[in-house]
Amino acid sequence: GRSNGTDGVTVYDAQIFSNALKLISMELDLHNALINQEFFLVYQPVVDTITRAVTGFEALIRWKNSQGKIISPTKFIPLAEETGLILQLGEWVLLEACSTLAEWRRTNPLFKNLKVNVNLSARQLSDLELTDIVSRILTKTNLPPECLRLEVTETMLMENPDYADITLRRLRALGVGLCIDDFGTGYSSLMYLQQFPISNLKIDRSFVNDMEKNPANYEIVKAVVALAHALGLTVVAEGVEEEEQRIMLLEAGCDFSQGYLFSRPIPPQEIPNIVSIMQAP
Ligand code: C2E
Ligand code: CA
Ligand code: CA
Ligand code: CA
């Protein structure tokens, strides 16, 4: 607190105290939410930029709290990460996403070649047991490993590149795909990029956003696509909201697209319908 003026001290400390209480209470809520099964996944289609056919989905977590309010992952993932709860939560996400795709594959031939992308957090990537967890879940759900893609950010990779490299190699050896998320926003080195056993780059939506108005961003998008292809990687653009953007991405040679133009993240029950509507011609 401030040393001059008693009122200042009181107000300042009360503010800190109240914020801390909010965090602690949310931490408790998060823990209970896991027990009470208040988390659920929504799925956003990833489509072929040219044909708009669905090629897979990204699983995105949501929390419906005890008051019925839906809370964004941007609010609670950082807290779950901080408290370590993310390990349990992340395992739940993996199991839920894999069993959902496995179930679709059993009941619907249109899902034969579709993939599910799951976001990993930094703690999960540095968990020594990650590969065993993923392997166990694939066996349990009977999902072919190539149907699962794990998304990691550049920042997560660069925090401890040697360690990340070992973990990614183990995951790759299982047969799962690896994708660098939010590409372009972090600091990454080309040397590592070609060294990591990744299969896919996802261009951050901040570049896609204003590509039409900002020629520099379109140049970046084109350069990322060229770079990815030169390294033998496929590219997904995220945050595609306008048809004009899809055309620009198509011209840039971007393989896959994801965004509100095609579909918002939707509950699993709505996915089979979207897949059948958006098929390869
Ligand atoms: P992300 O991995 O970059 O996910 C993409 C975010 O962009 C999602 O937000 C998605 O709803 C949103 N989005 C998709 N298309 C568009 C579009 O056309 N325009 C705009 N403006 N936004 C679009 P969401 O679902 O709120 O997730 C936010 C972040 O939370 C994710 O960013 C990811 O970092 C994290 N997250 C979500 N689910 C999980 C999870 O299961 N585990 C972990 N570790 N993190 C997760
Ligand atoms: Ca992602
Ligand atoms: Ca992203
Ligand atoms: Ca992000």
PDB file of N, CA and C and ligand atoms in Angstrom, residues 153 181-182 204-205 238, ligand 4:
ATOM      1  N   THR A 153       1.911 -23.689 -29.027  1.00  0.00           N
ATOM      2  CA  THR A 153       2.310 -22.370 -29.539  1.00  0.00           C
ATOM      3  C   THR A 153       3.834 -22.286 -29.647  1.00  0.00           C
ATOM      4  N   ASP A 181       0.412 -23.423 -33.292  1.00  0.00           N
ATOM      5  CA  ASP A 181      -0.738 -22.515 -33.199  1.00  0.00           C
ATOM      6  C   ASP A 181      -0.268 -21.066 -33.131  1.00  0.00           C
ATOM      7  N   ASP A 182      -1.136 -20.135 -33.504  1.00  0.00           N
ATOM      8  CA  ASP A 182      -0.875 -18.688 -33.384  1.00  0.00           C
ATOM      9  C   ASP A 182       0.447 -18.314 -34.041  1.00  0.00           C
ATOM     10  N   ASP A 204      -1.759 -17.034 -37.228  1.00  0.00           N
ATOM     11  CA  ASP A 204      -2.586 -16.339 -36.245  1.00  0.00           C
ATOM     12  C   ASP A 204      -3.606 -15.423 -36.906  1.00  0.00           C
ATOM     13  N   ARG A 205      -4.762 -15.317 -36.255  1.00  0.00           N
ATOM     14  CA  ARG A 205      -5.841 -14.555 -36.864  1.00  0.00           C
ATOM     15  C   ARG A 205      -5.565 -13.058 -36.933  1.00  0.00           C
ATOM     16  N   GLU A 238      -6.399 -19.047 -39.435  1.00  0.00           N
ATOM     17  CA  GLU A 238      -7.503 -18.969 -38.470  1.00  0.00           C
ATOM     18  C   GLU A 238      -8.146 -17.589 -38.496  1.00  0.00           C
TER      19      GLU A 238
HETATM   20 CA    CA B   4      -4.518 -18.155 -29.108  1.00  0.00          CA
END
